[in-house]
Amino acid sequence: MLVVEDFNDTVKCIKTATIQDGEPIMWVYSYLAHDVMFDAGCANAASDFKRIKNEYDISRIFISHAHEDHFGGLSVLADKCEVFAPKLAHDELMHPTELDEFFQFVWGQPKGIQSVNDMPKSFQVQELNFKVIELPGHHQHMVGFHEPEKGWLFSADAVPLPSKKYIAMPDENIPMMVDTMKRISELDLEVLFDAHKGPIIDPQEHIKRRIDYLTETQQRVRDLNRKGMTVKEIVAEMGWEGPWYLGLTEGRFGIDFLVKSMLHDKAQEQ
C-alpha cells in the first residue's frame, strides 16, 4: 500500500505499508522535497512505486541507512534517478540480505540495484540547503538530512517510535541512541520528519520524553546489575514481556538486547 500526503507546499509524505485485514501493519514514511526523495519505503509497495515514478519527477534519492523498510522501492525507482547512501550501505542496497519469512511479510524482500553513489556532506534541492549529519544508535551508519534555515531534520529512525522502548536489535547501541537524540535536541528544529511517526512539529518534548525514559531506565538496569542480577532477572524485575510476534523475528529483536546494550555499550564521540 502507498499513500501520498502533502505536508506543505514543498514536502510530500510518501507512506508505505503492508496491509493485513484491511489495515496497515506499520507505516514507514519516505519524503519527497521538490525532485529529491528521502528513503524509499518497503518492497511490498513496489508496484505502487511505479505510479510514483510516473507521477513525480524524481532526480535523486538519499537513503539514510540499509534497513529494508527504507530502501524497498529502489528497484523500481533507481533506473531514472541517482541514489546516494552511506558508503557502508552500498553493498546491502546492491545485494540485499534474504529476509526471514516474518520480515518478508511485514516489509517485503528488497531487490538489488546496479549502482550507489557516496553520500555527500551537503547538497542543494532548489532553495533548500541540506547538511548530512551522522545519527548512529539505531543503526551505526545511519545519517539524517538537516535544513538549518527551515529548521527541518529528516531523521529516519534516530528517535524511537515508542516513548518507552524496551525491545532492541542486537546491533542497536542505546547509549549512542540517547547521545544522538541529545544532539538532535540541540538543533533549532521546527519539524522532525520521522520515518514511522511522520512529521512532528515542535519535536522537543517528543525527543525529551525518550531521552529521559532511556536514561532513567539505563540507570535502573545498571543498579539491578550491580546487585548481582542477570540479564534474564533484570527483564523479569522490570516487568517486560515481549509482544506476540517477538519469536517470529527469529532473534532479530529482543528485550535482552536492550538490557545488554544498556549494560555494556557506550556512546562514542562523533
CSV table of N, CA and C in Angstrom, one decimal, residues 103-216:
chain,number,residue,atom,x,y,z
A,103,PHE,N,9.7,-11.0,8.2
A,103,PHE,CA,10.0,-9.6,7.7
A,103,PHE,C,9.7,-9.5,6.2
A,104,GLN,N,9.7,-10.6,5.5
A,104,GLN,CA,9.3,-10.6,4.1
A,104,GLN,C,7.8,-10.3,4.1
A,105,PHE,N,7.0,-10.8,5.1
A,105,PHE,CA,5.6,-10.4,5.2
A,105,PHE,C,5.4,-9.0,5.6
A,106,VAL,N,6.1,-8.5,6.6
A,106,VAL,CA,5.9,-7.2,7.1
A,106,VAL,C,6.3,-6.1,6.2
A,107,TRP,N,7.5,-6.3,5.6
A,107,TRP,CA,8.1,-5.2,4.7
A,107,TRP,C,8.3,-5.6,3.3
A,108,GLY,N,8.5,-6.9,3.0
A,108,GLY,CA,8.8,-7.3,1.6
A,108,GLY,C,10.3,-7.4,1.4
A,109,GLN,N,10.7,-8.3,0.5
A,109,GLN,CA,12.1,-8.6,0.2
A,109,GLN,C,12.6,-7.6,-0.9
A,110,PRO,N,13.5,-6.7,-0.5
A,110,PRO,CA,14.0,-5.7,-1.5
A,110,PRO,C,14.8,-6.5,-2.6
A,111,LYS,N,14.9,-5.8,-3.8
A,111,LYS,CA,15.7,-6.3,-4.8
A,111,LYS,C,16.9,-5.3,-5.0
A,112,GLY,N,18.0,-5.8,-5.4
A,112,GLY,CA,19.2,-5.0,-5.6
A,112,GLY,C,19.1,-4.0,-6.7
A,113,ILE,N,19.9,-3.0,-6.6
A,113,ILE,CA,20.1,-2.0,-7.7
A,113,ILE,C,21.5,-2.1,-8.2
A,114,GLN,N,21.8,-1.4,-9.3
A,114,GLN,CA,23.0,-1.6,-10.0
A,114,GLN,C,24.2,-0.7,-9.4
A,115,SER,N,23.8,0.4,-9.0
A,115,SER,CA,24.9,1.3,-8.5
A,115,SER,C,24.4,2.3,-7.4
A,116,VAL,N,25.3,2.7,-6.6
A,116,VAL,CA,25.0,3.6,-5.5
A,116,VAL,C,26.1,4.7,-5.4
A,117,ASN,N,25.8,5.9,-5.2
A,117,ASN,CA,26.8,7.0,-5.1
A,117,ASN,C,27.1,7.2,-3.6
A,118,ASP,N,28.3,7.7,-3.3
A,118,ASP,CA,28.7,8.0,-2.0
A,118,ASP,C,27.8,9.2,-1.5
A,119,MET,N,27.6,9.2,-0.2
A,119,MET,CA,26.8,10.3,0.4
A,119,MET,C,27.6,11.6,0.5
A,120,PRO,N,27.1,12.7,0.0
A,120,PRO,CA,27.9,13.9,0.1
A,120,PRO,C,27.7,14.5,1.5
A,121,LYS,N,28.5,15.5,1.8
A,121,LYS,CA,28.4,16.1,3.1
A,121,LYS,C,27.3,17.1,3.1
A,122,SER,N,27.0,17.6,2.0
A,122,SER,CA,25.9,18.6,1.8
A,122,SER,C,25.3,18.6,0.4
A,123,PHE,N,24.2,19.1,0.2
A,123,PHE,CA,23.6,19.2,-1.1
A,123,PHE,C,22.5,20.2,-1.2
A,124,GLN,N,22.1,20.6,-2.4
A,124,GLN,CA,21.0,21.6,-2.6
A,124,GLN,C,19.9,20.9,-3.3
A,125,VAL,N,18.7,21.4,-2.9
A,125,VAL,CA,17.4,21.0,-3.5
A,125,VAL,C,16.7,22.3,-3.8
A,126,GLN,N,16.9,22.9,-5.0
A,126,GLN,CA,16.4,24.2,-5.3
A,126,GLN,C,16.8,25.2,-4.2
A,127,GLU,N,15.8,25.8,-3.5
A,127,GLU,CA,16.1,26.8,-2.5
A,127,GLU,C,16.6,26.2,-1.2
A,128,LEU,N,16.6,24.9,-1.0
A,128,LEU,CA,16.9,24.2,0.2
A,128,LEU,C,18.4,23.8,0.2
A,129,ASN,N,19.0,24.0,1.4
A,129,ASN,CA,20.4,23.6,1.6
A,129,ASN,C,20.6,22.6,2.7
A,130,PHE,N,20.8,21.4,2.4
A,130,PHE,CA,20.9,20.3,3.3
A,130,PHE,C,22.3,20.0,3.8
A,131,LYS,N,22.4,19.7,5.1
A,131,LYS,CA,23.7,19.1,5.6
A,131,LYS,C,23.4,17.7,6.0
A,132,VAL,N,24.3,16.8,5.7
A,132,VAL,CA,24.2,15.4,6.1
A,132,VAL,C,24.8,15.2,7.4
A,133,ILE,N,24.1,14.7,8.4
A,133,ILE,CA,24.6,14.6,9.8
A,133,ILE,C,24.5,13.1,10.2
A,134,GLU,N,25.5,12.7,10.9
A,134,GLU,CA,25.5,11.3,11.4
A,134,GLU,C,24.5,11.1,12.6
A,135,LEU,N,23.8,10.0,12.5
A,135,LEU,CA,22.7,9.8,13.6
A,135,LEU,C,22.9,8.3,14.0
A,136,PRO,N,24.0,7.9,14.6
A,136,PRO,CA,24.1,6.5,15.0
A,136,PRO,C,23.3,6.2,16.2
A,137,GLY,N,23.1,4.9,16.4
A,137,GLY,CA,22.4,4.4,17.6
A,137,GLY,C,21.5,3.2,17.2
A,138,HIS,N,20.4,3.6,16.5
A,138,HIS,CA,19.5,2.6,15.9
A,138,HIS,C,20.3,1.8,14.8
A,139,HIS,N,21.1,2.4,14.0
A,139,HIS,CA,22.0,1.8,13.0
A,139,HIS,C,23.3,2.6,13.1
A,140,GLN,N,24.4,1.9,13.1
A,140,GLN,CA,25.6,2.6,13.4
A,140,GLN,C,26.1,3.5,12.3
A,141,HIS,N,25.5,3.3,11.0
A,141,HIS,CA,26.0,4.2,9.9
A,141,HIS,C,24.8,5.0,9.4
A,142,MET,N,23.8,5.2,10.2
A,142,MET,CA,22.6,6.0,9.8
A,142,MET,C,23.0,7.5,9.7
A,143,VAL,N,22.4,8.2,8.7
A,143,VAL,CA,22.5,9.6,8.6
A,143,VAL,C,21.1,10.3,8.5
A,144,GLY,N,21.1,11.6,8.8
A,144,GLY,CA,19.9,12.3,8.6
A,144,GLY,C,20.2,13.6,7.7
A,145,PHE,N,19.2,14.3,7.4
A,145,PHE,CA,19.3,15.4,6.4
A,145,PHE,C,18.7,16.6,7.1
A,146,HIS,N,19.6,17.6,7.4
A,146,HIS,CA,19.2,18.8,8.1
A,146,HIS,C,19.2,20.0,7.2
A,147,GLU,N,18.1,20.7,7.3
A,147,GLU,CA,17.9,22.0,6.6
A,147,GLU,C,17.9,23.1,7.6
A,148,PRO,N,19.0,23.7,8.0
A,148,PRO,CA,19.0,24.6,9.1
A,148,PRO,C,18.1,25.8,9.0
A,149,GLU,N,18.0,26.4,7.8
A,149,GLU,CA,17.2,27.6,7.6
A,149,GLU,C,15.7,27.3,7.9
A,150,LYS,N,15.2,26.2,7.5
A,150,LYS,CA,13.8,25.8,7.7
A,150,LYS,C,13.6,25.2,9.0
A,151,GLY,N,14.7,24.7,9.7
A,151,GLY,CA,14.5,24.0,10.9
A,151,GLY,C,14.0,22.6,10.7
A,152,TRP,N,14.4,22.0,9.7
A,152,TRP,CA,13.9,20.6,9.3
A,152,TRP,C,15.0,19.6,9.5
A,153,LEU,N,14.6,18.4,10.0
A,153,LEU,CA,15.5,17.3,10.1
A,153,LEU,C,14.8,16.0,9.6
A,154,PHE,N,15.2,15.4,8.5
A,154,PHE,CA,14.7,14.1,8.1
A,154,PHE,C,15.6,13.1,8.9
A,155,SER,N,15.0,12.6,9.9
A,155,SER,CA,15.7,11.9,11.0
A,155,SER,C,15.7,10.4,10.9
A,156,ALA,N,15.0,9.8,9.9
A,156,ALA,CA,15.0,8.3,9.8
A,156,ALA,C,14.5,7.7,11.1
A,157,ASP,N,15.3,6.8,11.6
A,157,ASP,CA,14.9,6.1,12.9
A,157,ASP,C,15.7,6.5,14.1
A,158,ALA,N,16.2,7.7,14.0
A,158,ALA,CA,17.1,8.2,15.1
A,158,ALA,C,16.3,8.3,16.4
A,159,VAL,N,15.1,8.7,16.4
A,159,VAL,CA,14.2,8.9,17.6
A,159,VAL,C,13.3,7.7,17.6
A,160,PRO,N,13.3,6.9,18.7
A,160,PRO,CA,12.5,5.7,18.8
A,160,PRO,C,11.0,6.0,18.6
A,161,LEU,N,10.3,5.1,17.9
A,161,LEU,CA,8.8,5.3,17.8
A,161,LEU,C,8.1,5.2,19.1
A,162,PRO,N,8.3,4.2,19.9
A,162,PRO,CA,7.6,4.1,21.2
A,162,PRO,C,8.3,5.0,22.2
A,163,SER,N,7.5,5.7,23.1
A,163,SER,CA,8.0,6.6,24.1
A,163,SER,C,8.7,5.8,25.2
A,164,LYS,N,8.4,4.5,25.3
A,164,LYS,CA,9.0,3.6,26.3
A,164,LYS,C,9.6,2.4,25.6
A,165,LYS,N,10.7,2.5,25.0
A,165,LYS,CA,11.3,1.5,24.2
A,165,LYS,C,11.8,0.4,25.2
A,166,TYR,N,11.5,-0.9,24.9
A,166,TYR,CA,12.1,-2.0,25.7
A,166,TYR,C,12.5,-3.2,24.8
A,167,ILE,N,12.4,-3.0,23.5
A,167,ILE,CA,12.8,-4.1,22.6
A,167,ILE,C,13.9,-3.4,21.7
A,168,ALA,N,15.0,-4.2,21.4
A,168,ALA,CA,16.0,-3.7,20.6
A,168,ALA,C,16.5,-4.7,19.6
A,169,MET,N,17.3,-4.3,18.7
A,169,MET,CA,18.0,-5.2,17.8
A,169,MET,C,19.4,-5.4,18.3
A,170,PRO,N,20.1,-6.5,17.9
A,170,PRO,CA,21.4,-6.8,18.5
A,170,PRO,C,22.5,-5.8,18.2
A,171,ASP,N,22.3,-5.0,17.1
A,171,ASP,CA,23.3,-4.0,16.8
A,171,ASP,C,22.9,-2.6,17.2
A,172,GLU,N,21.8,-2.5,17.9
A,172,GLU,CA,21.5,-1.1,18.4
A,172,GLU,C,22.3,-0.8,19.6
A,173,ASN,N,22.8,0.4,19.6
A,173,ASN,CA,23.5,0.9,20.8
A,173,ASN,C,22.7,2.0,21.5
A,174,ILE,N,22.1,1.6,22.6
A,174,ILE,CA,21.2,2.5,23.3
A,174,ILE,C,21.8,3.8,23.8
A,175,PRO,N,23.0,3.7,24.5
A,175,PRO,CA,23.7,4.9,24.9
A,175,PRO,C,24.0,5.9,23.8
A,176,MET,N,24.4,5.3,22.6
A,176,MET,CA,24.6,6.1,21.5
A,176,MET,C,23.4,6.7,20.9
A,177,MET,N,22.3,6.0,21.0
A,177,MET,CA,21.0,6.5,20.6
A,177,MET,C,20.6,7.7,21.4
A,178,VAL,N,20.8,7.6,22.7
A,178,VAL,CA,20.5,8.7,23.6
A,178,VAL,C,21.4,9.9,23.3
A,179,ASP,N,22.6,9.7,23.0
A,179,ASP,CA,23.6,10.7,22.7
A,179,ASP,C,23.1,11.4,21.4
A,180,THR,N,22.7,10.6,20.4
A,180,THR,CA,22.3,11.2,19.1
A,180,THR,C,21.0,12.1,19.4
A,181,MET,N,20.1,11.6,20.2
A,181,MET,CA,18.9,12.4,20.4
A,181,MET,C,19.2,13.7,21.2
A,182,LYS,N,20.2,13.6,22.0
A,182,LYS,CA,20.6,14.9,22.7
A,182,LYS,C,21.2,15.9,21.7
A,183,ARG,N,22.0,15.4,20.7
A,183,ARG,CA,22.5,16.3,19.7
A,183,ARG,C,21.4,16.8,18.8
A,184,ILE,N,20.4,16.0,18.5
A,184,ILE,CA,19.2,16.5,17.7
A,184,ILE,C,18.5,17.5,18.5
A,185,SER,N,18.3,17.3,19.8
A,185,SER,CA,17.6,18.3,20.6
A,185,SER,C,18.2,19.7,20.7
A,186,GLU,N,19.5,19.7,20.4
A,186,GLU,CA,20.3,21.0,20.4
A,186,GLU,C,20.1,21.7,19.1
A,187,LEU,N,19.6,21.1,18.1
A,187,LEU,CA,19.3,21.8,16.8
A,187,LEU,C,18.0,22.6,17.0
A,188,ASP,N,18.0,23.7,16.3
A,188,ASP,CA,16.8,24.6,16.3
A,188,ASP,C,15.8,24.1,15.4
A,189,LEU,N,15.0,23.0,15.8
A,189,LEU,CA,14.1,22.3,14.9
A,189,LEU,C,12.7,22.8,15.0
A,190,GLU,N,12.1,23.0,13.8
A,190,GLU,CA,10.6,23.2,13.8
A,190,GLU,C,9.9,22.0,13.4
A,191,VAL,N,10.5,21.1,12.6
A,191,VAL,CA,9.9,19.9,12.2
A,191,VAL,C,10.9,18.7,12.2
A,192,LEU,N,10.5,17.7,12.8
A,192,LEU,CA,11.3,16.4,12.7
A,192,LEU,C,10.5,15.5,11.8
A,193,PHE,N,11.1,15.1,10.7
A,193,PHE,CA,10.4,14.2,9.7
A,193,PHE,C,10.8,12.8,10.1
A,194,ASP,N,10.0,12.2,10.9
A,194,ASP,CA,10.3,10.8,11.4
A,194,ASP,C,9.9,9.7,10.4
A,195,ALA,N,10.6,8.6,10.5
A,195,ALA,CA,10.3,7.6,9.5
A,195,ALA,C,9.1,6.7,9.8
A,196,HIS,N,8.6,6.8,11.0
A,196,HIS,CA,7.4,5.9,11.3
A,196,HIS,C,6.3,6.7,11.9
A,197,LYS,N,6.6,7.8,12.6
A,197,LYS,CA,5.5,8.7,13.1
A,197,LYS,C,5.1,9.7,12.2
A,198,GLY,N,5.9,10.1,11.2
A,198,GLY,CA,5.6,11.1,10.3
A,198,GLY,C,6.1,12.5,10.8
A,199,PRO,N,5.8,13.6,10.2
A,199,PRO,CA,6.3,14.9,10.6
A,199,PRO,C,5.8,15.2,12.0
A,200,ILE,N,6.7,15.7,12.8
A,200,ILE,CA,6.4,16.1,14.2
A,200,ILE,C,6.8,17.6,14.3
A,201,ILE,N,5.8,18.4,14.5
A,201,ILE,CA,6.0,19.9,14.6
A,201,ILE,C,6.4,20.2,16.1
A,202,ASP,N,7.4,21.1,16.2
A,202,ASP,CA,8.0,21.4,17.6
A,202,ASP,C,8.3,20.1,18.3
A,203,PRO,N,9.3,19.4,17.9
A,203,PRO,CA,9.5,18.0,18.4
A,203,PRO,C,10.3,17.9,19.7
A,204,GLN,N,10.6,19.0,20.4
A,204,GLN,CA,11.5,19.0,21.5
A,204,GLN,C,11.0,18.1,22.6
A,205,GLU,N,9.7,18.2,23.0
A,205,GLU,CA,9.1,17.4,24.1
A,205,GLU,C,9.1,15.9,23.7
A,206,HIS,N,8.7,15.7,22.4
A,206,HIS,CA,8.7,14.3,21.9
A,206,HIS,C,10.1,13.6,22.1
A,207,ILE,N,11.1,14.4,21.8
A,207,ILE,CA,12.5,13.8,21.9
A,207,ILE,C,12.9,13.7,23.4
A,208,LYS,N,12.6,14.7,24.2
A,208,LYS,CA,13.0,14.7,25.6
A,208,LYS,C,12.4,13.6,26.3
A,209,ARG,N,11.1,13.2,26.1
A,209,ARG,CA,10.5,12.1,26.8
A,209,ARG,C,11.3,10.8,26.5
A,210,ARG,N,11.8,10.6,25.3
A,210,ARG,CA,12.5,9.4,25.0
A,210,ARG,C,13.9,9.4,25.6
A,211,ILE,N,14.5,10.6,25.6
A,211,ILE,CA,15.8,10.7,26.3
A,211,ILE,C,15.7,10.4,27.8
A,212,ASP,N,14.7,11.0,28.4
A,212,ASP,CA,14.5,10.9,29.9
A,212,ASP,C,14.2,9.4,30.2
A,213,TYR,N,13.3,8.8,29.5
A,213,TYR,CA,13.0,7.4,29.8
A,213,TYR,C,14.2,6.5,29.6
A,214,LEU,N,14.9,6.6,28.5
A,214,LEU,CA,16.0,5.6,28.3
A,214,LEU,C,17.1,5.9,29.3
A,215,THR,N,17.4,7.2,29.6
A,215,THR,CA,18.4,7.5,30.6
A,215,THR,C,18.0,6.9,32.0
A,216,GLU,N,16.8,7.1,32.4
A,216,GLU,CA,16.4,6.6,33.7
A,216,GLU,C,16.3,5.1,33.7
